[in-house]
Short mmCIF file of C-alpha atoms in Angstrom, two decimals:
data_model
loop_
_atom_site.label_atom_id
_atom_site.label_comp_id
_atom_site.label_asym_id
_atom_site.label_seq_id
_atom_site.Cartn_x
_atom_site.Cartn_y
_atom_site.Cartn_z
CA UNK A 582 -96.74 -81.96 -2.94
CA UNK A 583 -97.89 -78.56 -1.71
CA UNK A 584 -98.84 -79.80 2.36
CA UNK A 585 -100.14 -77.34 4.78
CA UNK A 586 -99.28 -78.35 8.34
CA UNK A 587 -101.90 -76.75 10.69
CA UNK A 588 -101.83 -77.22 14.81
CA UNK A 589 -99.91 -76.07 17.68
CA UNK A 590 -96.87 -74.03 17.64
CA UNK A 591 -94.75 -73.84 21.01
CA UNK A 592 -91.63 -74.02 23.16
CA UNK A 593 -91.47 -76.82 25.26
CA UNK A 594 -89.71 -77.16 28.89
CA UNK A 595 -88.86 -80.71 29.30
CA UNK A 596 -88.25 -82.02 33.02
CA UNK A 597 -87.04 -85.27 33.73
CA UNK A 598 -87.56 -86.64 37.04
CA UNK A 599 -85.45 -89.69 38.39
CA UNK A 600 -87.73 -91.98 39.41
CA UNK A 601 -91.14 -93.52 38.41
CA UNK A 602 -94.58 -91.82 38.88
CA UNK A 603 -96.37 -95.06 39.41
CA UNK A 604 -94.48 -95.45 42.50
CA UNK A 605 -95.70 -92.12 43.83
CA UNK A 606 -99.67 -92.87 42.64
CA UNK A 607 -101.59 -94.44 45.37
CA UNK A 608 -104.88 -95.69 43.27
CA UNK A 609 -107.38 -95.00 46.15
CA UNK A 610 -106.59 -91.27 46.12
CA UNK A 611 -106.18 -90.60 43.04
CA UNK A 612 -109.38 -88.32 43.83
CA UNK A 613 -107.36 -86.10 45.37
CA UNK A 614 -103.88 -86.36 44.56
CA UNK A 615 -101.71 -83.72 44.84
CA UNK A 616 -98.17 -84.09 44.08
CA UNK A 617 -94.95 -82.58 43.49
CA UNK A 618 -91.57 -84.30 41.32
CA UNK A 619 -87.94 -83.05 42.23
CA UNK A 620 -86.82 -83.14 38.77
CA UNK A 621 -82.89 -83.09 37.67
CA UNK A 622 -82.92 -80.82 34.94
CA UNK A 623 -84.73 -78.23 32.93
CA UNK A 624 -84.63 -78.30 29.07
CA UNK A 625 -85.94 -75.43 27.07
CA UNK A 626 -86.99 -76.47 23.64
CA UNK A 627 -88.62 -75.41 20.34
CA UNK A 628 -91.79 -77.52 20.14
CA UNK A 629 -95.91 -77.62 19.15
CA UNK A 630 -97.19 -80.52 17.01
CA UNK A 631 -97.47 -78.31 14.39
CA UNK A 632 -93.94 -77.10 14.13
CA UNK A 633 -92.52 -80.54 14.75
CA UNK A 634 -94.00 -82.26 11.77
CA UNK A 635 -93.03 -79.13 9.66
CA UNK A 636 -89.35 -79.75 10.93
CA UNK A 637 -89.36 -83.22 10.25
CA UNK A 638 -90.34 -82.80 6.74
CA UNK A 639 -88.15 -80.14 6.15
CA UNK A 640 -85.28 -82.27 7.36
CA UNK A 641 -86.26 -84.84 4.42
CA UNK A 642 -86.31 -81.94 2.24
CA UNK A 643 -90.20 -80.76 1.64
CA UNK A 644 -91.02 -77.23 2.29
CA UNK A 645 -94.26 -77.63 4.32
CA UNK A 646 -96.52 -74.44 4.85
CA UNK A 647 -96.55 -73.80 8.97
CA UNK A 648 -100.14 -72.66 9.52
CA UNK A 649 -100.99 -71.83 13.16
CA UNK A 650 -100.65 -68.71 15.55
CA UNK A 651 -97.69 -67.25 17.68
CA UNK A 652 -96.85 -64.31 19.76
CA UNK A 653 -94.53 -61.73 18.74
CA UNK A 654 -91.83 -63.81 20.49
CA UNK A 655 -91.80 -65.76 17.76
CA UNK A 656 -89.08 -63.95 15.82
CA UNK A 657 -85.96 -66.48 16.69
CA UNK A 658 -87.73 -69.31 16.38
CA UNK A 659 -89.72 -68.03 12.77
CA UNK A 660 -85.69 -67.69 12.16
CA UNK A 661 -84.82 -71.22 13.22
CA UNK A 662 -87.65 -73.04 11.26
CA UNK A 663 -86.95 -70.87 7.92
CA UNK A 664 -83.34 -72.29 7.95
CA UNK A 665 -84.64 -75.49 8.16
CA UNK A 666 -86.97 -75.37 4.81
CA UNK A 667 -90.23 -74.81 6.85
CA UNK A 668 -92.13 -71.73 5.05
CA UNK A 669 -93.61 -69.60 7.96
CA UNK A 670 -95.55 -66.92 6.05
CA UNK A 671 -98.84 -68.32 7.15
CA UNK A 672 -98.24 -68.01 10.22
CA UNK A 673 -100.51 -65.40 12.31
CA UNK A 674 -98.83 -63.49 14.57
CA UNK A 675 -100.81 -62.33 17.88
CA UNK A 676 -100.56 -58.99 18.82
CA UNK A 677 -101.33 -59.78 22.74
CA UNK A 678 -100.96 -62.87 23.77
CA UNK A 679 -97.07 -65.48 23.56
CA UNK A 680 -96.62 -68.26 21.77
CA UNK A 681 -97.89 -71.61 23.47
CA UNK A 682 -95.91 -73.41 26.19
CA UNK A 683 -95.75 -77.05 26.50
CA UNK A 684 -94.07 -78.65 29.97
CA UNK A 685 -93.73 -82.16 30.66
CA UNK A 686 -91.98 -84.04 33.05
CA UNK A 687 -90.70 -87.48 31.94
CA UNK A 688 -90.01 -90.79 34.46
CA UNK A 689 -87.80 -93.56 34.33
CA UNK A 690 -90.32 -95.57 32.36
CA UNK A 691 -91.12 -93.03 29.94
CA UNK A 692 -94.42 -92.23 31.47
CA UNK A 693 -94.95 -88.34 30.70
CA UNK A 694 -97.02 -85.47 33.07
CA UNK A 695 -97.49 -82.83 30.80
CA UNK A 696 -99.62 -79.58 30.30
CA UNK A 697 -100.40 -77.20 27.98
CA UNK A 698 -100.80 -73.13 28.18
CA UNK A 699 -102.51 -72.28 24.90
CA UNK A 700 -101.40 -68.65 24.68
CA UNK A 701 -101.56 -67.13 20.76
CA UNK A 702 -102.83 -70.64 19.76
CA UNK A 703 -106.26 -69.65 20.20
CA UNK A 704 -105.97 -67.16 17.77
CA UNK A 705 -105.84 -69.61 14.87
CA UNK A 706 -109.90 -70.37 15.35
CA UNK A 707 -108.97 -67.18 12.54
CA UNK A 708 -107.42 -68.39 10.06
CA UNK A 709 -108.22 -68.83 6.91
CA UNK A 710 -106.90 -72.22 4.09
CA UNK A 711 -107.98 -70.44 1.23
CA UNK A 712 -105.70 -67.42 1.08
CA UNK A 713 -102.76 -70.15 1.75
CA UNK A 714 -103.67 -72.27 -1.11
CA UNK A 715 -103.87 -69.04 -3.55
CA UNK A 716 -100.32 -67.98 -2.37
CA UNK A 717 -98.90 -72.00 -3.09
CA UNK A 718 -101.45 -72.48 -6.30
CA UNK A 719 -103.43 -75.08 -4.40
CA UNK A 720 -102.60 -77.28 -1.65
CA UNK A 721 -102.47 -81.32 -2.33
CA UNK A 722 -102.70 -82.02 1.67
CA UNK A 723 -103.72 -80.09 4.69
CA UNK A 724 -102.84 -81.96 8.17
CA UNK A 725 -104.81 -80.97 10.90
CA UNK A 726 -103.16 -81.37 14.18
CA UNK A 727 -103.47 -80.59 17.61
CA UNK A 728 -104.58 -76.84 18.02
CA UNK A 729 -107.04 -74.65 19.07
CA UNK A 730 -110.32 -76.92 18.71
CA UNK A 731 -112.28 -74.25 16.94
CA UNK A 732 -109.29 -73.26 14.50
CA UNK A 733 -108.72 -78.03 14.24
CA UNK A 734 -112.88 -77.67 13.18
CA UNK A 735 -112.93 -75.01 11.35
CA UNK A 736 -109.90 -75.89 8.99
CA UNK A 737 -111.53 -79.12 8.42
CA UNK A 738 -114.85 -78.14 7.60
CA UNK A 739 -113.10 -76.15 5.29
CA UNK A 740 -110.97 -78.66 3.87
CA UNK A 741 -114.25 -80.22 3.35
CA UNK A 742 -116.12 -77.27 1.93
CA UNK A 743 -113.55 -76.28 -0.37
CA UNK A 744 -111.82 -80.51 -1.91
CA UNK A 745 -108.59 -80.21 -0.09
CA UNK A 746 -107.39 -83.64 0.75
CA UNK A 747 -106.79 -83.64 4.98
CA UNK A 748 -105.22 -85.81 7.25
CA UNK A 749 -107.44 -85.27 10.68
CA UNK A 750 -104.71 -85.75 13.82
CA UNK A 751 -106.84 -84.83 17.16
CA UNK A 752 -103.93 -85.87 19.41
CA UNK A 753 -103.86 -84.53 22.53
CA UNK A 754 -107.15 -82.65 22.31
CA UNK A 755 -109.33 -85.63 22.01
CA UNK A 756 -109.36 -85.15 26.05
CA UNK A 757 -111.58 -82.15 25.52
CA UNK A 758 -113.73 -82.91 22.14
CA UNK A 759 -117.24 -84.00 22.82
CA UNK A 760 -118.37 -86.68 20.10
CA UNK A 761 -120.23 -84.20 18.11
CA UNK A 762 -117.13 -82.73 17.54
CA UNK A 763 -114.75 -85.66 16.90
CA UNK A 764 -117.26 -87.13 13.82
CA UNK A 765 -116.99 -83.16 13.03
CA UNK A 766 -113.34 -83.34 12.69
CA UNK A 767 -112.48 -86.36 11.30
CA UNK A 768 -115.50 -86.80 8.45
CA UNK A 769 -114.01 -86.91 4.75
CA UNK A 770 -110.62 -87.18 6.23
CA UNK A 771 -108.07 -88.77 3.69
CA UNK A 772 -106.30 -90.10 7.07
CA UNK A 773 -107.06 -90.32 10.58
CA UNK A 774 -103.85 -90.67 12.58
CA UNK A 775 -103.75 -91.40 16.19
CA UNK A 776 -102.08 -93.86 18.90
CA UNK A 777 -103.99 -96.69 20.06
CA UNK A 778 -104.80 -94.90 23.12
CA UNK A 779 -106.28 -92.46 21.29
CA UNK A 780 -108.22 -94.61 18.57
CA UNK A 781 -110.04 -96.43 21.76
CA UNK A 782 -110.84 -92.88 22.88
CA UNK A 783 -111.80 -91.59 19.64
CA UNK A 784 -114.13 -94.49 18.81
CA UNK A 785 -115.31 -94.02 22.75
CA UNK A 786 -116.55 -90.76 22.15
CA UNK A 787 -117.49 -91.22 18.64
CA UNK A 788 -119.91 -94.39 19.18
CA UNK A 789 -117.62 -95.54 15.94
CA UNK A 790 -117.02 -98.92 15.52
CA UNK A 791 -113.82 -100.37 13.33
CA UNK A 792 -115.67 -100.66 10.65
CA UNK A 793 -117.62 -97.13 11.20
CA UNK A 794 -114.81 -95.37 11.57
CA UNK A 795 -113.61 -96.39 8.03
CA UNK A 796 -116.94 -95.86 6.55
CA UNK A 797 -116.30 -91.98 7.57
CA UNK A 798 -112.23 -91.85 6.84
CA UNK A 799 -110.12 -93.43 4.09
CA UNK A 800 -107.26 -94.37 5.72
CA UNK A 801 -106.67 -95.11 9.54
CA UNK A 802 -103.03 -95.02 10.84
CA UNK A 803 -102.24 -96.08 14.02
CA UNK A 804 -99.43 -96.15 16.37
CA UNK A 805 -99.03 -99.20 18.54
CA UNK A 806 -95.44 -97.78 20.45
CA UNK A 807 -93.05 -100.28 20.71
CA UNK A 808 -95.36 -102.81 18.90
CA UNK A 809 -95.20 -100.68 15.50
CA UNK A 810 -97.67 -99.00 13.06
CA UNK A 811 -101.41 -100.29 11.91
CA UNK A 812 -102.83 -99.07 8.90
CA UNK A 813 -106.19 -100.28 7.83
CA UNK A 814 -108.22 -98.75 5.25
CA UNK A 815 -111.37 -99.86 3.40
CA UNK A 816 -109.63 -101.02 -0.26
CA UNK A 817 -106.84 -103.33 1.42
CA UNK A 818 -105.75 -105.51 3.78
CA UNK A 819 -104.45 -104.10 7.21
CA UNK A 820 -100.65 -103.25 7.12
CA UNK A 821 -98.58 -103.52 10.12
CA UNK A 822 -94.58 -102.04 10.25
CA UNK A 823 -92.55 -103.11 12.92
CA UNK A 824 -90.99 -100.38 14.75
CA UNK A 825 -87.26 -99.64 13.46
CA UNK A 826 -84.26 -100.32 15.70
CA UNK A 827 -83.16 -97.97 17.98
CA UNK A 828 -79.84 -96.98 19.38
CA UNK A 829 -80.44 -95.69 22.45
CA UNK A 830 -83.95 -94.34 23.61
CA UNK A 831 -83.42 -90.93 25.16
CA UNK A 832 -86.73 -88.73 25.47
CA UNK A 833 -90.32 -89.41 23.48
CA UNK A 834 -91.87 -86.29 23.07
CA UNK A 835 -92.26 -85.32 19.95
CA UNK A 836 -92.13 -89.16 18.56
CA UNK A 837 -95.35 -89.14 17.21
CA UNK A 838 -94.81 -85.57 15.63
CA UNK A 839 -91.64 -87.61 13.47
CA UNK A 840 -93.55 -90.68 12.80
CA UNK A 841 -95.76 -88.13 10.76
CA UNK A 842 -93.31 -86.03 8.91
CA UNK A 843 -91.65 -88.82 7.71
CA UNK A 844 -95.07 -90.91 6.77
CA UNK A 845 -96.20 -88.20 4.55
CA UNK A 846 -93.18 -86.69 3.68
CA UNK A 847 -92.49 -90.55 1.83
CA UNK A 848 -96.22 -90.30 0.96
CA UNK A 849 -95.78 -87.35 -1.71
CA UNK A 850 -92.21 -88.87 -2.73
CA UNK A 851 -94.59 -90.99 -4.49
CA UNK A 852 -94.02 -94.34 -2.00
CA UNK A 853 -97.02 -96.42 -0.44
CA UNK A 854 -98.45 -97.13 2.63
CA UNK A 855 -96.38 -99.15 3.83
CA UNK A 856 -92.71 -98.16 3.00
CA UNK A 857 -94.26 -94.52 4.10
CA UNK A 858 -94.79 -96.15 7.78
CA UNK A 859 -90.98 -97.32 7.68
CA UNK A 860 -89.78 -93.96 6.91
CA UNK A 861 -91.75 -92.29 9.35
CA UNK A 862 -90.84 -94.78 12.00
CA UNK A 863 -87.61 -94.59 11.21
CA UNK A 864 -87.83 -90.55 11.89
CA UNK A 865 -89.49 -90.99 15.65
CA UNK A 866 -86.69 -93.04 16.40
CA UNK A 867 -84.55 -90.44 15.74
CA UNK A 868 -86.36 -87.98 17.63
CA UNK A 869 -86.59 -90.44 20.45
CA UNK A 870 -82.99 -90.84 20.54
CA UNK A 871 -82.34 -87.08 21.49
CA UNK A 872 -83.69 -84.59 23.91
CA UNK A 873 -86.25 -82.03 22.59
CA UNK A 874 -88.08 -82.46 19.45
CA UNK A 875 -86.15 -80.71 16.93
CA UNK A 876 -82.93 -81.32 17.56
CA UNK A 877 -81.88 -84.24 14.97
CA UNK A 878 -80.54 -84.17 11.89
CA UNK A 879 -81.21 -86.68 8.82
CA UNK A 880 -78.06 -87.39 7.13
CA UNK A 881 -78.62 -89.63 4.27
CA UNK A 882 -76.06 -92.36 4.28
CA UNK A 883 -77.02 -92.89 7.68
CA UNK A 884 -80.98 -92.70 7.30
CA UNK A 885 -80.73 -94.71 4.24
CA UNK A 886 -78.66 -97.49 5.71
CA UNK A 887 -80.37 -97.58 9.09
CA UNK A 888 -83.72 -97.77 7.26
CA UNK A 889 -81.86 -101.09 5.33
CA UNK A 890 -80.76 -102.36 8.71
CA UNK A 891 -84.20 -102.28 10.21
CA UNK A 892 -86.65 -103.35 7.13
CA UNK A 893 -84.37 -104.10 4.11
CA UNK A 894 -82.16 -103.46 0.90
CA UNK A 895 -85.27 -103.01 -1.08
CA UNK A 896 -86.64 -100.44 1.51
CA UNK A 897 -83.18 -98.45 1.19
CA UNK A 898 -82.71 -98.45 -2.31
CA UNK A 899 -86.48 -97.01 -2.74
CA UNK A 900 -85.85 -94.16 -0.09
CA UNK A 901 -82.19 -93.04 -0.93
CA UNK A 902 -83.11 -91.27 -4.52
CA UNK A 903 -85.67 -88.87 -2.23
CA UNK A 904 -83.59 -87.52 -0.07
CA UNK A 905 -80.65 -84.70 -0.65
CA UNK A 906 -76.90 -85.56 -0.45
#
């Protein structure tokens, strides 16, 4: 499958802070809290939603298309991602403004503080699918992730406008879509992926019932966290995958961005819905079981006999002829 992965493109500068925010949230000020974490260390990452999916499905051995804006510090990263089977010659390149900067603190409990400096990103309100699918011959996916809100409307009006199949993924920028603009995005989408937070939100903003929301998108996935995947769709019964065994959680950003790669990545190997949720679950585990989103490495024997350990022989045996020795 030809998949262009459009969205944010970042470093990230991960905090972690040795206690629990909850503790330091008193809920009758929360109108006016103003706080400050003493944090134990400073991690400098390569990151953006964007970036991390392309990685992920580059470590299973696609070549996505990265489609999003940077600054002209992107050169060592560009570097990074190419080595890693990610094709970065869609990528804009701003000729004022840095790439985007993500920086999150995590707690003890895995709660995350987090903002978000757009930088270059809002640049990519200016790009264009169609000259990408003429380089690739036609594109069989486009996933629209978290980005710029103009450039997240605009590619999939033109997904729309012009048959390509698209996966709509408002993530983090559902915070900042009026309704109008959330039915904008996600109408005609092949797949609407988001976390259960964000589905209630969605649907919130939307007016969209359960049933609405599938009248207006093919496929819903959902992540439930520790309680798994939910995938619902109009044509079959709802599918739920358990989440697969970790060995050691470490950090969670970045989870959601494997749990993606690895669902569509086993989508164009030609699997189904539901042994596509394994394999993607199987990836955010191990991105949550290191610090910094791109910093895992699929090895098959090991992927293939984890997957076995958390959902089967059958699940293995169907996975291991995908991926490379």
């Amino acid at each position: 499958m030809k998949i262009a992965v459009t969205g944010s493109i970042a470093t990230d500068h991960l905090m972690s802070f040795p206690g629990r925010f909850a503790d330091q949230l008193i809920a009758d000020q929360l109108h006016k809290v103003s706080l400050s974490f003493l944090v134990d260390d400073l991690v400098l990452r390569r990151g953006g939603v964007a970036a991390n999916i392309a990685f992920g499905m580059g470590q299973l051995g696609l070549r996505p298309v990265l489609v999003g804006a940077v600054g002209a510090d992107f050169a060592d990263y560009r570097s990074w991602l190419e080595r890693h089977g990610v094709d970065c010659d869609s990528v804009h390149v701003s000729e004022v403004a840095h790439t985007a900067r993500f920086v999150c603190t995590t707690d003890l409990d895995m709660c995350q503080i987090a903002s978000f400096y757009a930088g270059a990103m809002s640049e990519a309100r200016n790009i264009e699918l169609a000259p990408v699918a003429e380089r690739l011959g036609g594109l069989d996916l486009v996933l629209v992730g978290a980005n710029d809100p103009e450039a997240m409307l605009r590619h999939s009006a033109e997904c729309r406008e012009r048959g390509f199949p698209f996966a709509a993924d408002p993530s983090q920028q559902l915070a900042r879509m009026p309704g109008e603009d959330v039915i904008a995005l996600i109408d005609g989408a092949d797949y609407l992926m988001t976390n259960d937070y964000e589905k209630s939100l969605l649907q919130s903003k939307a007016g969209l019932s359960d049933e609405q929301l599938l009248e207006r998108v093919k496929i819903r996935v959902t992540t439930l966290g520790k309680h798994g995947v939910e995938i619902a769709g109009r044509d079959f019964e709802t599918i739920h995958v358990p989440i697969a065994r970790e060995i050691r959680a470490v950090d969670p950003t970045g989870v959601g961005d494997g749990f993606r790669a690895g669902f569509f990545t086993a989508l164009s190997w030609g699997l189904g819905l539901e042994r596509a949720a394994q394999v993607g679950s199987l990836l955010a585990t191990l991105v949550l079981e290191t610090v910094g989103t791109q910093e895992y490495q699929v090895r098959r024997d090991l992927f293939v006999k984890r997957l076995g350990e958390s959902y089967g022989d059958v699940a293995a045996d169907e996975v291991r002829p995908h991926l490379l020795p």
